PDB file of C-alpha atoms in Angstrom:
ATOM      1  CA  UNK A 204     -78.429 -46.631   8.811  1.00 51.00           C
ATOM      2  CA  UNK A 205     -80.398 -43.516   7.621  1.00 71.00           C
ATOM      3  CA  UNK A 206     -83.152 -44.294  10.299  1.00 87.00           C
ATOM      4  CA  UNK A 207     -80.523 -44.306  13.336  1.00 95.00           C
ATOM      5  CA  UNK A 208     -79.542 -40.860  12.090  1.00 95.00           C
ATOM      6  CA  UNK A 209     -82.882 -39.901  12.990  1.00 97.00           C
ATOM      7  CA  UNK A 210     -83.019 -40.850  16.485  1.00 98.00           C
ATOM      8  CA  UNK A 211     -81.996 -37.865  18.483  1.00 98.00           C
ATOM      9  CA  UNK A 212     -80.604 -38.829  22.167  1.00 98.00           C
ATOM     10  CA  UNK A 213     -81.284 -35.504  24.518  1.00 98.00           C
ATOM     11  CA  UNK A 214     -79.403 -34.793  27.688  1.00 98.00           C
ATOM     12  CA  UNK A 215     -81.094 -32.017  29.760  1.00 97.00           C
ATOM     13  CA  UNK A 216     -78.950 -29.654  31.875  1.00 97.00           C
ATOM     14  CA  UNK A 217     -75.707 -32.728  32.306  1.00 96.00           C
ATOM     15  CA  UNK A 218     -73.906 -31.465  35.968  1.00 95.00           C
ATOM     16  CA  UNK A 219     -70.827 -33.547  34.901  1.00 95.00           C
ATOM     17  CA  UNK A 220     -68.688 -33.119  31.582  1.00 95.00           C
ATOM     18  CA  UNK A 221     -67.641 -37.029  31.813  1.00 95.00           C
ATOM     19  CA  UNK A 222     -71.587 -38.078  31.478  1.00 96.00           C
ATOM     20  CA  UNK A 223     -71.756 -36.477  28.349  1.00 97.00           C
ATOM     21  CA  UNK A 224     -68.711 -38.204  26.867  1.00 97.00           C
ATOM     22  CA  UNK A 225     -69.706 -41.875  28.620  1.00 97.00           C
ATOM     23  CA  UNK A 226     -73.478 -41.376  27.202  1.00 97.00           C
ATOM     24  CA  UNK A 227     -71.363 -40.576  23.713  1.00 97.00           C
ATOM     25  CA  UNK A 228     -69.448 -43.862  24.167  1.00 97.00           C
ATOM     26  CA  UNK A 229     -72.695 -45.558  25.229  1.00 97.00           C
ATOM     27  CA  UNK A 230     -74.534 -44.325  22.011  1.00 97.00           C
ATOM     28  CA  UNK A 231     -71.618 -45.016  19.428  1.00 97.00           C
ATOM     29  CA  UNK A 232     -71.227 -48.999  20.650  1.00 97.00           C
ATOM     30  CA  UNK A 233     -74.875 -49.042  19.415  1.00 97.00           C
ATOM     31  CA  UNK A 234     -74.801 -47.253  16.211  1.00 96.00           C
ATOM     32  CA  UNK A 235     -76.487 -43.827  17.358  1.00 97.00           C
ATOM     33  CA  UNK A 236     -74.560 -40.740  16.617  1.00 97.00           C
ATOM     34  CA  UNK A 237     -77.073 -37.905  17.054  1.00 98.00           C
ATOM     35  CA  UNK A 238     -76.189 -36.428  20.649  1.00 98.00           C
ATOM     36  CA  UNK A 239     -78.192 -33.113  21.458  1.00 98.00           C
ATOM     37  CA  UNK A 240     -77.576 -31.015  24.752  1.00 98.00           C
ATOM     38  CA  UNK A 241     -80.247 -28.676  26.642  1.00 98.00           C
ATOM     39  CA  UNK A 242     -78.191 -26.182  28.873  1.00 96.00           C
ATOM     40  CA  UNK A 243     -75.496 -28.451  29.837  1.00 96.00           C
ATOM     41  CA  UNK A 244     -73.535 -27.108  33.262  1.00 95.00           C
ATOM     42  CA  UNK A 245     -70.181 -28.078  31.779  1.00 93.00           C
ATOM     43  CA  UNK A 246     -69.055 -27.829  28.214  1.00 92.00           C
ATOM     44  CA  UNK A 247     -67.224 -30.952  26.586  1.00 95.00           C
ATOM     45  CA  UNK A 248     -63.715 -31.099  27.891  1.00 95.00           C
ATOM     46  CA  UNK A 249     -60.921 -33.249  27.976  1.00 95.00           C
ATOM     47  CA  UNK A 250     -62.513 -35.239  30.594  1.00 95.00           C
ATOM     48  CA  UNK A 251     -65.698 -35.962  28.369  1.00 96.00           C
ATOM     49  CA  UNK A 252     -63.637 -36.721  25.344  1.00 95.00           C
ATOM     50  CA  UNK A 253     -61.243 -39.311  27.215  1.00 96.00           C
ATOM     51  CA  UNK A 254     -64.713 -41.018  29.093  1.00 96.00           C
ATOM     52  CA  UNK A 255     -65.796 -41.195  25.187  1.00 95.00           C
ATOM     53  CA  UNK A 256     -63.138 -43.753  24.799  1.00 93.00           C
ATOM     54  CA  UNK A 257     -63.433 -42.969  20.725  1.00 91.00           C
ATOM     55  CA  UNK A 258     -66.417 -41.822  20.347  1.00 95.00           C
ATOM     56  CA  UNK A 259     -65.058 -38.085  20.061  1.00 95.00           C
ATOM     57  CA  UNK A 260     -66.950 -37.683  16.531  1.00 96.00           C
ATOM     58  CA  UNK A 261     -70.175 -38.011  18.496  1.00 97.00           C
ATOM     59  CA  UNK A 262     -69.083 -35.225  20.733  1.00 97.00           C
ATOM     60  CA  UNK A 263     -67.571 -33.090  17.709  1.00 96.00           C
ATOM     61  CA  UNK A 264     -71.104 -32.882  16.390  1.00 96.00           C
ATOM     62  CA  UNK A 265     -72.966 -32.385  19.034  1.00 97.00           C
ATOM     63  CA  UNK A 266     -75.902 -29.859  18.863  1.00 97.00           C
ATOM     64  CA  UNK A 267     -76.469 -27.583  21.766  1.00 97.00           C
ATOM     65  CA  UNK A 268     -79.564 -26.005  22.824  1.00 97.00           C
ATOM     66  CA  UNK A 269     -80.885 -23.352  25.459  1.00 96.00           C
ATOM     67  CA  UNK A 270     -84.266 -25.255  26.291  1.00 96.00           C
ATOM     68  CA  UNK A 271     -86.190 -28.453  26.027  1.00 97.00           C
ATOM     69  CA  UNK A 272     -88.722 -26.943  23.360  1.00 96.00           C
ATOM     70  CA  UNK A 273     -85.932 -26.091  20.663  1.00 97.00           C
ATOM     71  CA  UNK A 274     -83.797 -29.144  21.326  1.00 97.00           C
ATOM     72  CA  UNK A 275     -87.535 -31.000  20.367  1.00 97.00           C
ATOM     73  CA  UNK A 276     -89.124 -28.472  17.850  1.00 97.00           C
ATOM     74  CA  UNK A 277     -88.071 -31.028  14.645  1.00 97.00           C
ATOM     75  CA  UNK A 278     -88.820 -34.197  16.407  1.00 97.00           C
ATOM     76  CA  UNK A 279     -92.301 -35.906  15.413  1.00 96.00           C
ATOM     77  CA  UNK A 280     -91.912 -38.275  18.241  1.00 96.00           C
ATOM     78  CA  UNK A 281     -90.816 -37.325  21.893  1.00 97.00           C
ATOM     79  CA  UNK A 282     -89.962 -40.073  24.564  1.00 96.00           C
ATOM     80  CA  UNK A 283     -89.017 -38.838  28.290  1.00 95.00           C
ATOM     81  CA  UNK A 284     -87.062 -41.355  30.635  1.00 92.00           C
ATOM     82  CA  UNK A 285     -88.770 -41.300  33.814  1.00 84.00           C
ATOM     83  CA  UNK A 286     -88.661 -43.218  37.033  1.00 76.00           C
ATOM     84  CA  UNK A 287     -91.917 -41.932  38.380  1.00 67.00           C
ATOM     85  CA  UNK A 288     -95.217 -43.662  37.643  1.00 62.00           C
ATOM     86  CA  UNK A 289     -98.025 -41.569  39.167  1.00 54.00           C
ATOM     87  CA  UNK A 290    -100.390 -39.612  36.446  1.00 58.00           C
ATOM     88  CA  UNK A 291     -98.172 -41.351  34.081  1.00 58.00           C
ATOM     89  CA  UNK A 292     -99.589 -44.875  33.474  1.00 64.00           C
ATOM     90  CA  UNK A 293    -101.510 -44.313  29.777  1.00 67.00           C
ATOM     91  CA  UNK A 294     -98.479 -43.523  28.553  1.00 84.00           C
ATOM     92  CA  UNK A 295     -95.637 -45.572  30.284  1.00 88.00           C
ATOM     93  CA  UNK A 296     -93.696 -47.655  28.066  1.00 92.00           C
ATOM     94  CA  UNK A 297     -90.901 -50.169  28.793  1.00 93.00           C
ATOM     95  CA  UNK A 298     -87.189 -50.217  27.002  1.00 94.00           C
ATOM     96  CA  UNK A 299     -88.236 -52.951  24.804  1.00 96.00           C
ATOM     97  CA  UNK A 300     -91.120 -51.688  23.086  1.00 96.00           C
ATOM     98  CA  UNK A 301     -89.583 -48.212  23.205  1.00 96.00           C
ATOM     99  CA  UNK A 302     -86.820 -49.513  20.999  1.00 97.00           C
ATOM    100  CA  UNK A 303     -89.266 -50.796  18.583  1.00 95.00           C
ATOM    101  CA  UNK A 304     -91.562 -47.712  18.591  1.00 96.00           C
ATOM    102  CA  UNK A 305     -88.371 -45.724  18.197  1.00 97.00           C
ATOM    103  CA  UNK A 306     -86.853 -47.686  15.178  1.00 95.00           C
ATOM    104  CA  UNK A 307     -90.621 -47.981  13.537  1.00 93.00           C
ATOM    105  CA  UNK A 308     -91.028 -43.751  13.749  1.00 94.00           C
ATOM    106  CA  UNK A 309     -87.515 -43.026  12.625  1.00 95.00           C
ATOM    107  CA  UNK A 310     -88.119 -44.565   9.582  1.00 90.00           C
ATOM    108  CA  UNK A 311     -90.860 -41.493   8.950  1.00 90.00           C
ATOM    109  CA  UNK A 312     -89.054 -38.670  11.153  1.00 93.00           C
ATOM    110  CA  UNK A 313     -87.064 -37.214  13.590  1.00 96.00           C
ATOM    111  CA  UNK A 314     -87.618 -39.068  17.199  1.00 98.00           C
ATOM    112  CA  UNK A 315     -86.094 -37.882  20.405  1.00 98.00           C
ATOM    113  CA  UNK A 316     -85.315 -39.860  23.322  1.00 98.00           C
ATOM    114  CA  UNK A 317     -85.032 -37.869  26.359  1.00 97.00           C
ATOM    115  CA  UNK A 318     -82.724 -38.092  29.651  1.00 96.00           C
ATOM    116  CA  UNK A 319     -83.177 -35.797  32.780  1.00 93.00           C
ATOM    117  CA  UNK A 320     -81.094 -34.375  35.128  1.00 93.00           C
ATOM    118  CA  UNK A 321     -78.871 -36.497  36.810  1.00 89.00           C
ATOM    119  CA  UNK A 322     -80.146 -35.726  40.475  1.00 87.00           C
ATOM    120  CA  UNK A 323     -84.104 -34.970  39.794  1.00 87.00           C
ATOM    121  CA  UNK A 324     -84.703 -36.140  36.252  1.00 90.00           C
ATOM    122  CA  UNK A 325     -87.171 -34.370  34.047  1.00 92.00           C
ATOM    123  CA  UNK A 326     -89.270 -31.606  35.114  1.00 92.00           C
ATOM    124  CA  UNK A 327     -93.483 -32.279  35.156  1.00 88.00           C
ATOM    125  CA  UNK A 328     -93.678 -29.380  32.621  1.00 90.00           C
ATOM    126  CA  UNK A 329     -90.893 -31.464  30.157  1.00 93.00           C
ATOM    127  CA  UNK A 330     -92.644 -34.672  30.903  1.00 90.00           C
ATOM    128  CA  UNK A 331     -96.071 -33.063  29.656  1.00 89.00           C
ATOM    129  CA  UNK A 332     -94.684 -32.400  26.442  1.00 91.00           C
ATOM    130  CA  UNK A 333     -93.676 -36.438  25.910  1.00 93.00           C
ATOM    131  CA  UNK A 334     -95.746 -38.660  24.068  1.00 93.00           C
ATOM    132  CA  UNK A 335     -94.469 -41.555  25.907  1.00 93.00           C
ATOM    133  CA  UNK A 336     -92.371 -42.282  29.224  1.00 92.00           C
ATOM    134  CA  UNK A 337     -90.091 -44.789  29.303  1.00 93.00           C
ATOM    135  CA  UNK A 338     -89.557 -46.314  32.557  1.00 89.00           C
ATOM    136  CA  UNK A 339     -86.980 -49.061  32.981  1.00 89.00           C
ATOM    137  CA  UNK A 340     -88.360 -51.780  35.375  1.00 88.00           C
ATOM    138  CA  UNK A 341     -85.125 -51.923  37.792  1.00 87.00           C
ATOM    139  CA  UNK A 342     -85.496 -53.598  41.280  1.00 89.00           C
ATOM    140  CA  UNK A 343     -87.602 -52.052  43.406  1.00 84.00           C
ATOM    141  CA  UNK A 344     -85.294 -52.142  46.398  1.00 86.00           C
ATOM    142  CA  UNK A 345     -82.474 -50.667  44.360  1.00 86.00           C
ATOM    143  CA  UNK A 346     -83.537 -48.929  40.950  1.00 80.00           C
ATOM    144  CA  UNK A 347     -80.384 -46.144  40.577  1.00 80.00           C
ATOM    145  CA  UNK A 348     -79.018 -45.794  37.332  1.00 88.00           C
ATOM    146  CA  UNK A 349     -76.585 -43.507  36.643  1.00 91.00           C
ATOM    147  CA  UNK A 350     -76.947 -41.295  33.536  1.00 94.00           C
ATOM    148  CA  UNK A 351     -74.629 -43.543  30.953  1.00 95.00           C
ATOM    149  CA  UNK A 352     -76.071 -46.641  32.236  1.00 94.00           C
ATOM    150  CA  UNK A 353     -79.530 -45.481  31.157  1.00 95.00           C
ATOM    151  CA  UNK A 354     -78.185 -44.041  27.871  1.00 97.00           C
ATOM    152  CA  UNK A 355     -76.684 -47.541  26.985  1.00 97.00           C
ATOM    153  CA  UNK A 356     -79.764 -49.716  27.983  1.00 97.00           C
ATOM    154  CA  UNK A 357     -82.019 -47.413  25.561  1.00 97.00           C
ATOM    155  CA  UNK A 358     -79.370 -47.498  22.868  1.00 98.00           C
ATOM    156  CA  UNK A 359     -79.050 -51.530  23.265  1.00 98.00           C
ATOM    157  CA  UNK A 360     -82.970 -51.877  22.902  1.00 98.00           C
ATOM    158  CA  UNK A 361     -82.835 -49.494  19.962  1.00 97.00           C
ATOM    159  CA  UNK A 362     -80.050 -51.081  18.059  1.00 97.00           C
ATOM    160  CA  UNK A 363     -81.808 -54.979  18.838  1.00 96.00           C
ATOM    161  CA  UNK A 364     -84.771 -53.696  17.405  1.00 95.00           C
ATOM    162  CA  UNK A 365     -83.156 -52.216  14.332  1.00 95.00           C
ATOM    163  CA  UNK A 366     -81.175 -55.313  13.922  1.00 94.00           C
ATOM    164  CA  UNK A 367     -84.345 -57.193  13.881  1.00 92.00           C
ATOM    165  CA  UNK A 368     -85.927 -55.074  11.208  1.00 88.00           C
ATOM    166  CA  UNK A 369     -82.968 -55.517   8.963  1.00 86.00           C
ATOM    167  CA  UNK A 370     -83.300 -59.317   9.454  1.00 83.00           C
ATOM    168  CA  UNK A 371     -87.368 -59.007   8.781  1.00 80.00           C
ATOM    169  CA  UNK A 372     -88.317 -56.108   6.893  1.00 74.00           C
ATOM    170  CA  UNK A 373     -91.838 -54.678   7.430  1.00 73.00           C
ATOM    171  CA  UNK A 374     -93.623 -52.673   4.643  1.00 73.00           C
ATOM    172  CA  UNK A 375     -95.397 -50.390   7.317  1.00 71.00           C
ATOM    173  CA  UNK A 376     -97.547 -47.428   5.688  1.00 75.00           C
ATOM    174  CA  UNK A 377     -95.331 -43.804   5.774  1.00 81.00           C
ATOM    175  CA  UNK A 378     -97.432 -41.594   7.644  1.00 87.00           C
ATOM    176  CA  UNK A 379     -96.828 -38.151   7.928  1.00 92.00           C
ATOM    177  CA  UNK A 380     -96.748 -36.826  11.640  1.00 95.00           C
ATOM    178  CA  UNK A 381     -96.505 -33.460  12.770  1.00 96.00           C
ATOM    179  CA  UNK A 382     -93.498 -32.043  14.531  1.00 96.00           C
ATOM    180  CA  UNK A 383     -93.310 -30.858  18.003  1.00 95.00           C
ATOM    181  CA  UNK A 384     -93.029 -27.673  17.200  1.00 96.00           C
ATOM    182  CA  UNK A 385     -96.380 -27.742  15.067  1.00 96.00           C
ATOM    183  CA  UNK A 386     -98.062 -29.491  18.103  1.00 96.00           C
ATOM    184  CA  UNK A 387     -97.004 -26.784  20.759  1.00 95.00           C
ATOM    185  CA  UNK A 388     -98.482 -24.274  17.988  1.00 96.00           C
ATOM    186  CA  UNK A 389    -101.835 -25.983  17.838  1.00 97.00           C
ATOM    187  CA  UNK A 390    -101.933 -25.963  21.720  1.00 96.00           C
ATOM    188  CA  UNK A 391    -101.169 -22.407  22.215  1.00 96.00           C
ATOM    189  CA  UNK A 392    -103.595 -21.870  19.698  1.00 96.00           C
ATOM    190  CA  UNK A 393    -106.404 -23.932  21.393  1.00 96.00           C
ATOM    191  CA  UNK A 394    -105.465 -22.949  24.842  1.00 96.00           C
ATOM    192  CA  UNK A 395    -105.863 -19.099  23.680  1.00 95.00           C
ATOM    193  CA  UNK A 396    -109.076 -19.521  21.972  1.00 95.00           C
ATOM    194  CA  UNK A 397    -110.782 -21.833  24.647  1.00 94.00           C
ATOM    195  CA  UNK A 398    -110.224 -19.529  27.198  1.00 94.00           C
ATOM    196  CA  UNK A 399    -111.198 -16.658  25.356  1.00 93.00           C
ATOM    197  CA  UNK A 400    -114.338 -18.701  24.983  1.00 92.00           C
ATOM    198  CA  UNK A 401    -114.803 -19.276  28.553  1.00 92.00           C
ATOM    199  CA  UNK A 402    -114.408 -23.095  28.025  1.00 92.00           C
ATOM    200  CA  UNK A 403    -110.807 -23.198  29.926  1.00 92.00           C
ATOM    201  CA  UNK A 404    -110.761 -21.608  33.518  1.00 90.00           C
ATOM    202  CA  UNK A 405    -108.036 -23.295  34.876  1.00 88.00           C
ATOM    203  CA  UNK A 406    -104.624 -25.518  33.677  1.00 87.00           C
ATOM    204  CA  UNK A 407    -106.180 -28.575  34.578  1.00 89.00           C
ATOM    205  CA  UNK A 408    -108.245 -28.901  31.400  1.00 92.00           C
ATOM    206  CA  UNK A 409    -105.637 -27.803  28.869  1.00 92.00           C
ATOM    207  CA  UNK A 410    -103.583 -30.719  30.733  1.00 89.00           C
ATOM    208  CA  UNK A 411    -106.150 -33.106  29.835  1.00 89.00           C
ATOM    209  CA  UNK A 412    -106.926 -31.779  26.338  1.00 93.00           C
ATOM    210  CA  UNK A 413    -102.638 -32.226  26.093  1.00 91.00           C
ATOM    211  CA  UNK A 414    -102.838 -35.948  26.974  1.00 88.00           C
ATOM    212  CA  UNK A 415    -105.900 -36.429  24.637  1.00 91.00           C
ATOM    213  CA  UNK A 416    -104.170 -35.167  21.470  1.00 93.00           C
ATOM    214  CA  UNK A 417    -101.084 -36.719  22.387  1.00 90.00           C
ATOM    215  CA  UNK A 418    -102.302 -40.111  22.816  1.00 88.00           C
ATOM    216  CA  UNK A 419    -104.216 -39.848  19.776  1.00 89.00           C
ATOM    217  CA  UNK A 420    -100.720 -39.605  17.596  1.00 90.00           C
ATOM    218  CA  UNK A 421    -102.412 -37.010  15.532  1.00 94.00           C
ATOM    219  CA  UNK A 422    -100.991 -37.270  11.116  1.00 95.00           C
ATOM    220  CA  UNK A 423    -100.357 -33.852  10.057  1.00 96.00           C
ATOM    221  CA  UNK A 424    -103.675 -34.115   8.052  1.00 96.00           C
ATOM    222  CA  UNK A 425    -105.383 -34.418  11.184  1.00 96.00           C
ATOM    223  CA  UNK A 426    -103.415 -31.617  12.733  1.00 97.00           C
ATOM    224  CA  UNK A 427    -104.285 -29.064   9.975  1.00 96.00           C
ATOM    225  CA  UNK A 428    -108.220 -30.259  10.133  1.00 97.00           C
ATOM    226  CA  UNK A 429    -108.024 -29.562  13.858  1.00 96.00           C
ATOM    227  CA  UNK A 430    -106.283 -25.980  13.537  1.00 96.00           C
ATOM    228  CA  UNK A 431    -108.703 -25.050  10.218  1.00 96.00           C
ATOM    229  CA  UNK A 432    -111.784 -25.727  13.015  1.00 96.00           C
ATOM    230  CA  UNK A 433    -109.983 -23.343  15.280  1.00 95.00           C
ATOM    231  CA  UNK A 434    -109.627 -21.016  12.732  1.00 95.00           C
ATOM    232  CA  UNK A 435    -113.328 -20.982  11.606  1.00 96.00           C
ATOM    233  CA  UNK A 436    -114.459 -20.718  15.376  1.00 94.00           C
ATOM    234  CA  UNK A 437    -112.678 -17.359  15.432  1.00 91.00           C
ATOM    235  CA  UNK A 438    -114.011 -16.284  12.476  1.00 89.00           C
ATOM    236  CA  UNK A 439    -117.253 -16.822  13.418  1.00 87.00           C
ATOM    237  CA  UNK A 440    -116.589 -15.257  16.693  1.00 81.00           C
ATOM    238  CA  UNK A 441    -116.126 -12.453  14.761  1.00 76.00           C
TER     239      UNK A 441
END
């Protein structure tokens, strides 16, 4: 079950404590135990514990973060849930494929699956920091899922993918992917240098570069190479 331990379910600014408890219950029924909260509006209280219905242990070990960046800093893959389609076409992934990818990558490092605010979901800035965007193909006339339902659905697909992998083990090559924190340092370095060189003159350019590098799913050695190239340019400038 070690690979499941590497899967982090992250809830952003949950408004109601009961949703936290219900999400914990949904997770535990599928063998997931690692719950992270980002600036929850209510603390874990009696209602959260009651609605967890036996998943109190998940709540007892929950990790709380002040912001999105800190919550995913140690993750090598970040998947954000979103009902939006515009501008996300190249990175959209459906639940079944999400479960398979999550389990595969969890064998190599931490994976964060992000659920946004109950009413407004994830911000554009948060979506930008996700490698993939999970979209549930719901009824187009009524696609409303509450938070716990969404967590249950995704957790189920992860469970099924994990069980399938136990029955049909795959000898996948181990790849060292950089953490989100390392990627953010690279993006900041890139933006700073390219602005100084006059290449980046507006946010749209950096947005495209972000999408390009995230789509490439850089390995750690490749990221180190790119960082080395940036440093070489800085030295040449001087």
